[in-house]
């Protein structure tokens, strides 16, 4: 028999407290819906913060344990599904007419959704930049909170690394970015981009007889060069970052681009899913803001908000790239080139990206006539390493055959 103390469903969920937390200030029927809907929002915000905090903890490690990447994917996906629910939840509020809302709106006094502590914590922990925020009544949002506990939580959320900052650090460590990694993606990428621009615009312009068509090719060529120049020139890149047009460091953006171009590689598949989910979260936050703005305009028009803000006008100003956290990930597609121009990886990079389990290494050893019993040898780790390298070499040679290495640099024939 179990020694656990019996507990009921209601006691476990503390339903007595939860279901008695709807204190209506009027006798208007729709106020009950208004309270329930916003309480449901706050409960889901609490779960979102719980998930985001757990993901941030994983990213805080000096080196990300790749076995936990799937965990990150699962939890970010959960946040995405919750946000989809929150976007649709606005439809329920819209079953209330403006006249219905007006009947109890005065009962709200100065209460405003702007005072949602959890939503501000969510923004801060995700990485909304302080200098990008639109001021609320010309003052910092923290001024609407008076209790020390809320202020302490807000300051802690600002002082601790945001998810954006942690993801940036992670992307900067993407394998293959430098020559030391054995691939030097960035130098190779600049070469193939030039080749693609020449093939797509410059060479057709040189052989084109029609002057108008030729001028069009040259215009497109110059635009393409200008676009990529803002990426390849680190000074121009950093200038855009200073203006708030970019969020990620130059090296982190390189990592994100590498992952996007080589997402079919097993090692980059889950990181690509992480980047996609981060964009999904950003998109859904924007959708939620937009739907909220439309609902507010429908309910109160251009009236002043209950918290004293300009209401619709203020909310509309938050629907812009200023509040987009992972803006750079959306802009990656600007620099995507055709598959035919994407440089293949060399053997060394292929080996580095190979992920083999101990069982696979032992199996590989047996298939190749190895009589070593790894479980009984003191130098088993050495044997496993040898088998790993043998198998990686074999796999890499199957996938990449043409490689010319000279002076430590890899030359690709595309």
mmCIF file of N, CA and C in Angstrom, residues 3 25 49 55-56 105-106 120 142 154 165 173 182 188 198 215 267 291 304 310 339 344 351 379 397:
data_model
loop_
_atom_site.group_PDB
_atom_site.id
_atom_site.type_symbol
_atom_site.label_atom_id
_atom_site.label_comp_id
_atom_site.label_asym_id
_atom_site.label_seq_id
_atom_site.Cartn_x
_atom_site.Cartn_y
_atom_site.Cartn_z
ATOM 1 N N UNK A 3 2.055 4.962 1.040
ATOM 2 C CA UNK A 3 2.038 5.793 2.242
ATOM 3 C C UNK A 3 1.709 7.248 1.931
ATOM 4 N N UNK A 25 -16.510 43.903 -10.043
ATOM 5 C CA UNK A 25 -16.741 45.224 -9.450
ATOM 6 C C UNK A 25 -18.077 45.814 -9.876
ATOM 7 N N UNK A 49 6.986 31.870 -19.087
ATOM 8 C CA UNK A 49 8.188 32.267 -18.345
ATOM 9 C C UNK A 49 8.910 31.049 -17.784
ATOM 10 N N UNK A 55 14.957 27.182 -20.715
ATOM 11 C CA UNK A 55 15.770 27.233 -21.935
ATOM 12 C C UNK A 55 16.992 28.121 -21.711
ATOM 13 N N UNK A 56 16.794 29.226 -21.029
ATOM 14 C CA UNK A 56 17.920 30.127 -20.740
ATOM 15 C C UNK A 56 18.966 29.435 -19.877
ATOM 16 N N UNK A 105 -16.458 49.503 -17.972
ATOM 17 C CA UNK A 105 -15.095 50.009 -18.158
ATOM 18 C C UNK A 105 -14.675 50.955 -17.046
ATOM 19 N N UNK A 106 -15.601 51.786 -16.573
ATOM 20 C CA UNK A 106 -15.246 52.732 -15.512
ATOM 21 C C UNK A 106 -14.869 52.013 -14.214
ATOM 22 N N UNK A 120 5.929 42.056 -19.069
ATOM 23 C CA UNK A 120 7.181 42.823 -19.095
ATOM 24 C C UNK A 120 8.372 41.904 -18.832
ATOM 25 N N UNK A 142 8.705 50.907 -15.960
ATOM 26 C CA UNK A 142 8.888 50.408 -14.592
ATOM 27 C C UNK A 142 8.194 51.314 -13.572
ATOM 28 N N UNK A 154 11.731 42.936 -12.057
ATOM 29 C CA UNK A 154 11.998 43.612 -13.326
ATOM 30 C C UNK A 154 13.484 43.929 -13.479
ATOM 31 N N UNK A 165 20.666 37.335 -25.928
ATOM 32 C CA UNK A 165 22.101 37.396 -25.635
ATOM 33 C C UNK A 165 22.713 36.006 -25.559
ATOM 34 N N UNK A 173 29.683 30.457 -31.517
ATOM 35 C CA UNK A 173 30.503 29.252 -31.388
ATOM 36 C C UNK A 173 30.197 28.221 -32.474
ATOM 37 N N UNK A 182 38.622 24.471 -39.663
ATOM 38 C CA UNK A 182 38.816 23.558 -40.776
ATOM 39 C C UNK A 182 37.922 23.826 -41.963
ATOM 40 N N UNK A 188 34.929 31.688 -47.782
ATOM 41 C CA UNK A 188 34.420 30.920 -48.920
ATOM 42 C C UNK A 188 33.076 31.474 -49.377
ATOM 43 N N UNK A 198 28.108 37.740 -60.317
ATOM 44 C CA UNK A 198 28.653 37.867 -61.674
ATOM 45 C C UNK A 198 27.834 37.046 -62.664
ATOM 46 N N UNK A 215 20.927 47.915 -68.773
ATOM 47 C CA UNK A 215 20.892 48.846 -67.638
ATOM 48 C C UNK A 215 20.188 48.208 -66.441
ATOM 49 N N UNK A 267 24.036 17.554 -37.905
ATOM 50 C CA UNK A 267 24.486 18.341 -36.749
ATOM 51 C C UNK A 267 23.803 19.711 -36.692
ATOM 52 N N UNK A 291 -3.471 41.895 -33.096
ATOM 53 C CA UNK A 291 -4.863 41.554 -32.787
ATOM 54 C C UNK A 291 -5.370 42.344 -31.585
ATOM 55 N N UNK A 304 -8.867 57.642 -24.496
ATOM 56 C CA UNK A 304 -7.695 57.450 -23.646
ATOM 57 C C UNK A 304 -7.799 56.100 -22.945
ATOM 58 N N UNK A 310 -2.351 56.841 -24.455
ATOM 59 C CA UNK A 310 -3.142 57.241 -25.623
ATOM 60 C C UNK A 310 -3.937 56.076 -26.191
ATOM 61 N N UNK A 339 21.153 26.954 -54.172
ATOM 62 C CA UNK A 339 21.850 25.755 -53.700
ATOM 63 C C UNK A 339 23.083 25.431 -54.548
ATOM 64 N N UNK A 344 30.394 23.066 -50.906
ATOM 65 C CA UNK A 344 30.341 21.806 -50.150
ATOM 66 C C UNK A 344 31.358 21.826 -49.022
ATOM 67 N N UNK A 351 33.960 15.498 -40.788
ATOM 68 C CA UNK A 351 34.312 14.685 -39.624
ATOM 69 C C UNK A 351 33.892 15.378 -38.336
ATOM 70 N N UNK A 379 42.537 1.264 -21.717
ATOM 71 C CA UNK A 379 42.647 2.377 -22.663
ATOM 72 C C UNK A 379 41.481 2.355 -23.634
ATOM 73 N N UNK A 397 34.689 10.377 -46.668
ATOM 74 C CA UNK A 397 35.213 10.092 -47.998
ATOM 75 C C UNK A 397 34.104 9.693 -48.961
#
